[in-house]
CSV table of C-alpha atoms in Angstrom, one decimal:
chain,number,residue,atom,x,y,z
A,1,GLY,CA,0.0,0.0,0.0
A,2,LYS,CA,0.9,3.7,0.1
A,3,GLY,CA,1.8,3.6,3.8
A,4,HIS,CA,2.1,6.7,5.9
A,5,PRO,CA,3.3,9.8,4.2
A,6,LEU,CA,5.9,10.6,6.8
A,7,ILE,CA,7.7,9.1,9.8
A,8,PHE,CA,9.9,11.5,11.8
A,9,ASP,CA,11.5,9.7,14.7
A,10,THR,CA,13.8,11.4,17.2
A,11,ARG,CA,14.1,8.7,19.9
A,12,HIS,CA,17.4,6.9,20.6
A,13,GLY,CA,15.4,4.0,22.1
A,14,SER,CA,13.1,3.6,19.1
A,15,SER,CA,13.3,0.2,17.3
A,16,ALA,CA,12.6,2.1,14.0
A,17,ASN,CA,15.5,4.4,14.6
A,18,ARG,CA,17.9,1.5,15.5
A,19,GLY,CA,16.7,-0.6,12.6
A,20,VAL,CA,17.1,2.0,9.9
A,21,TRP,CA,20.6,3.2,11.2
A,22,GLU,CA,21.8,-0.4,11.4
A,23,LYS,CA,20.5,-1.3,8.0
A,24,LEU,CA,22.2,1.7,6.5
A,25,GLY,CA,25.4,1.1,8.5
A,26,ALA,CA,25.1,4.8,9.5
A,27,LYS,CA,27.0,6.4,12.4
A,28,ILE,CA,27.0,9.9,13.8
A,29,PRO,CA,30.2,11.6,12.5
A,30,GLN,CA,32.5,12.9,15.2
A,31,GLU,CA,32.2,16.4,13.8
A,32,LEU,CA,28.4,16.4,14.2
A,33,LYS,CA,28.1,15.0,17.7
A,34,SER,CA,27.5,18.6,19.0
A,35,PHE,CA,24.4,18.6,16.8
A,36,SER,CA,23.1,15.2,17.8
A,37,ARG,CA,21.5,15.0,21.2
A,38,SER,CA,18.5,13.3,19.5
A,39,PRO,CA,18.7,11.1,16.4
A,40,ILE,CA,16.6,11.7,13.3
A,41,THR,CA,15.1,9.1,11.1
A,42,SER,CA,12.9,10.6,8.4
A,43,ILE,CA,10.9,8.3,6.0
A,44,GLY,CA,8.4,9.5,3.5
A,45,ARG,CA,7.0,9.0,0.0
A,46,ALA,CA,7.0,11.4,-2.9
A,47,PRO,CA,3.7,12.7,-4.2
A,48,GLU,CA,2.6,11.6,-7.7
A,49,GLY,CA,3.0,14.5,-10.0
A,50,GLY,CA,4.1,17.0,-7.3
A,51,THR,CA,2.1,18.9,-4.7
A,52,THR,CA,-0.5,21.0,-6.5
A,53,SER,CA,-3.0,21.9,-3.8
A,54,ASP,CA,-3.2,22.8,-0.1
A,55,SER,CA,-5.3,19.7,0.7
A,56,GLN,CA,-2.8,17.4,-1.1
A,57,ALA,CA,0.1,19.1,0.7
A,58,ALA,CA,-1.4,17.9,4.0
A,59,GLU,CA,-1.4,14.3,2.8
A,60,VAL,CA,2.1,13.9,1.4
A,61,GLY,CA,5.5,13.8,3.2
A,62,GLY,CA,7.2,16.8,4.5
A,63,LEU,CA,6.8,19.3,7.3
A,64,ALA,CA,5.3,22.8,7.6
A,65,PHE,CA,7.4,25.8,8.6
A,66,HIS,CA,8.8,25.2,12.1
A,67,LEU,CA,11.9,25.9,14.0
A,68,HIS,CA,13.9,24.1,16.7
A,69,GLU,CA,17.5,23.5,17.8
A,70,ARG,CA,20.4,22.9,15.5
A,71,ASN,CA,20.1,19.8,13.3
A,72,TRP,CA,21.5,17.9,10.3
A,73,LEU,CA,20.0,15.5,7.8
A,74,PHE,CA,21.8,13.1,5.4
A,75,LEU,CA,19.6,12.1,2.5
A,76,ALA,CA,20.1,8.4,1.7
A,77,ALA,CA,17.3,8.1,-0.9
A,78,GLY,CA,14.9,10.3,-2.8
A,79,ARG,CA,14.8,14.1,-3.2
A,80,LYS,CA,13.7,16.7,-0.7
A,81,ARG,CA,13.0,20.5,-1.2
A,82,TRP,CA,13.8,22.8,1.7
A,83,PHE,CA,12.5,26.3,2.2
A,84,PHE,CA,14.2,28.7,4.7
A,85,HIS,CA,12.6,31.8,6.1
A,86,VAL,CA,15.1,34.5,7.1
A,87,CYS,CA,13.9,37.8,8.7
A,88,GLN,CA,16.0,40.4,10.3
A,89,SER,CA,13.2,41.4,12.8
A,90,GLY,CA,12.5,37.8,13.8
A,91,ARG,CA,9.0,37.8,12.3
A,92,PRO,CA,7.8,34.2,11.7
A,93,PRO,CA,6.8,33.0,8.2
A,94,ALA,CA,3.4,33.8,6.9
A,95,THR,CA,2.6,30.1,6.8
A,96,ALA,CA,4.2,29.1,10.1
A,97,LEU,CA,2.9,25.7,11.3
A,98,LYS,CA,0.5,25.5,8.4
A,99,ARG,CA,0.9,22.8,5.8
A,100,VAL,CA,0.2,24.4,2.4
A,101,SER,CA,1.2,23.8,-1.2
A,102,GLU,CA,4.4,25.2,-2.5
A,103,ALA,CA,2.5,27.8,-4.6
A,104,THR,CA,0.6,29.0,-1.6
A,105,LEU,CA,3.8,29.2,0.5
A,106,ARG,CA,5.7,31.2,-2.1
A,107,ALA,CA,2.8,33.6,-2.7
A,108,ASN,CA,2.2,34.3,1.0
A,109,GLU,CA,5.9,34.8,1.7
A,110,ILE,CA,6.2,37.3,-1.1
A,111,ILE,CA,3.2,39.2,0.2
A,112,GLN,CA,4.6,39.3,3.7
A,113,ALA,CA,8.1,40.4,2.5
A,114,ASP,CA,6.6,43.2,0.4
A,115,ALA,CA,4.4,44.4,3.3
A,116,CYS,CA,6.9,44.4,6.2
A,117,GLN,CA,10.1,45.4,4.3
A,118,GLU,CA,12.2,44.0,7.1
A,119,GLY,CA,14.8,42.2,5.0
A,120,THR,CA,12.8,39.0,4.7
A,121,GLU,CA,14.1,36.3,2.4
A,122,LEU,CA,12.8,33.0,1.3
A,123,LEU,CA,15.6,30.6,0.4
A,124,THR,CA,15.2,27.3,-1.4
A,125,VAL,CA,17.4,24.3,-2.0
A,126,ASP,CA,16.8,20.8,-3.4
A,127,GLN,CA,18.6,18.1,-1.5
A,128,LYS,CA,19.7,15.0,-3.5
A,129,PRO,CA,20.8,11.5,-2.3
A,130,GLY,CA,24.2,11.6,-0.7
A,131,GLU,CA,23.9,15.3,0.4
A,132,LEU,CA,24.0,16.6,3.9
A,133,MET,CA,22.0,19.6,5.2
A,134,ILE,CA,23.2,21.4,8.4
A,135,LEU,CA,20.9,23.9,10.1
A,136,PRO,CA,21.7,26.3,13.0
A,137,ASP,CA,19.6,26.9,16.0
A,138,GLY,CA,16.3,28.7,15.5
A,139,LEU,CA,16.1,28.7,11.7
A,140,TRP,CA,12.6,28.6,10.3
A,141,HIS,CA,12.4,25.8,7.7
A,142,CYS,CA,9.9,23.5,5.9
A,143,THR,CA,10.3,20.5,3.5
A,144,TYR,CA,8.5,18.9,0.6
A,145,ASN,CA,9.2,15.4,-0.7
A,146,LEU,CA,9.9,15.5,-4.4
A,147,PRO,CA,9.0,13.0,-7.1
A,148,PRO,CA,12.1,11.0,-8.3
A,149,ASP,CA,13.9,12.6,-11.2
A,150,VAL,CA,14.2,9.1,-12.9
A,151,GLU,CA,12.0,6.1,-12.7
A,152,LYS,CA,13.1,4.7,-9.3
A,153,SER,CA,11.5,4.1,-5.9
A,154,ASP,CA,9.4,7.0,-4.5
A,155,LEU,CA,10.9,6.4,-1.0
A,156,ILE,CA,12.5,9.4,0.7
A,157,LEU,CA,14.9,8.3,3.5
A,158,GLY,CA,17.1,10.5,5.7
A,159,VAL,CA,19.0,10.1,8.9
A,160,GLY,CA,20.6,12.8,11.1
A,161,GLY,CA,20.7,14.5,14.5
A,162,MET,CA,19.1,17.3,16.4
A,163,GLY,CA,19.9,19.3,19.5
A,164,ALA,CA,23.0,20.6,21.2
A,165,CYS,CA,25.4,18.3,22.9
A,166,HIS,CA,27.9,20.2,25.0
A,167,SER,CA,30.4,17.5,25.8
A,168,GLU,CA,31.3,13.9,25.2
A,169,ALA,CA,29.6,13.0,28.5
A,170,HIS,CA,26.4,14.8,27.3
A,171,PHE,CA,26.4,12.8,24.1
A,172,CYS,CA,27.0,9.5,26.0
A,173,ALA,CA,24.1,10.2,28.4
A,174,SER,CA,21.8,10.9,25.5
A,175,THR,CA,22.8,7.8,23.6
A,176,GLY,CA,22.8,5.5,26.7
A,177,ARG,CA,26.5,4.7,26.5
A,178,LEU,CA,26.9,4.0,30.2
A,179,ASP,CA,30.2,2.2,29.9
A,180,ALA,CA,31.7,5.4,28.3
A,181,LEU,CA,30.2,7.6,31.0
A,182,GLU,CA,31.7,5.5,33.7
A,183,GLU,CA,35.1,5.9,32.1
A,184,LEU,CA,34.7,9.6,31.6
A,185,GLY,CA,33.3,10.4,35.0
A,186,VAL,CA,30.8,13.2,35.5
A,187,ALA,CA,31.3,16.4,37.5
A,188,LYS,CA,28.6,17.1,40.0
A,189,GLU,CA,27.5,20.3,38.3
A,190,ALA,CA,27.1,18.5,35.0
A,191,ALA,CA,24.7,15.9,36.3
A,192,PRO,CA,21.4,17.8,36.0
A,193,LEU,CA,22.0,18.5,32.3
A,194,LEU,CA,22.9,14.9,31.6
A,195,ALA,CA,19.9,13.7,33.6
A,196,ARG,CA,17.5,15.9,31.5
A,197,SER,CA,18.9,14.4,28.3
A,198,ALA,CA,18.7,10.9,29.7
A,199,CYS,CA,15.0,11.5,30.5
A,200,GLU,CA,14.4,13.0,27.1
A,201,GLN,CA,15.9,10.0,25.3
A,202,GLY,CA,14.5,7.3,27.6
A,203,GLN,CA,17.8,6.1,29.1
A,204,PRO,CA,16.8,4.7,32.6
A,205,ASP,CA,20.2,3.0,33.2
A,206,VAL,CA,22.0,6.4,32.8
A,207,LEU,CA,19.5,8.0,35.2
A,208,ARG,CA,20.0,5.4,37.9
A,209,TRP,CA,23.8,5.7,37.5
A,210,LEU,CA,23.7,9.5,37.8
């Protein structure tokens, strides 16, 4: 069948996350550990013929304009279109948290930019398989899954990370690497931060140890 249009999983303890990462042989690069408190597994399908209406946009894979902590996404399969909203005054996008078609999004962003004249920009980039996107904290963004450019599977698959990790111990607490934590040791003042991350990621063994 068609399946669900989008799976977006950010739990280290998730069987879906573990299964996808193991199948791909994927690992978090050392250089991106500071962006990887939570993992990301993103699975979706491309719409047939593109997204032509607001109602169709709500049914196909992708996410409305939103923002959160720093993150990165490696695209293993399929194509994904990203939109970024940049405004010097901090004004949110006209379609923030609303899933609309690309045409509606572009039209509303142009209207807002013309009206407020605050240095608002709408940036767009198409991500292809094998490419990595890295986003800073607090950047408004949304995504649309794209049809394949050649006759291949319509599966869109990406893995990545989200959220700041401030130290190796912080990363180990988030990922449940208790053996590494024991070797590193934890300063008393760092324990509350590590405990919050262990709670967020469902790491009871780390909590008991702390």
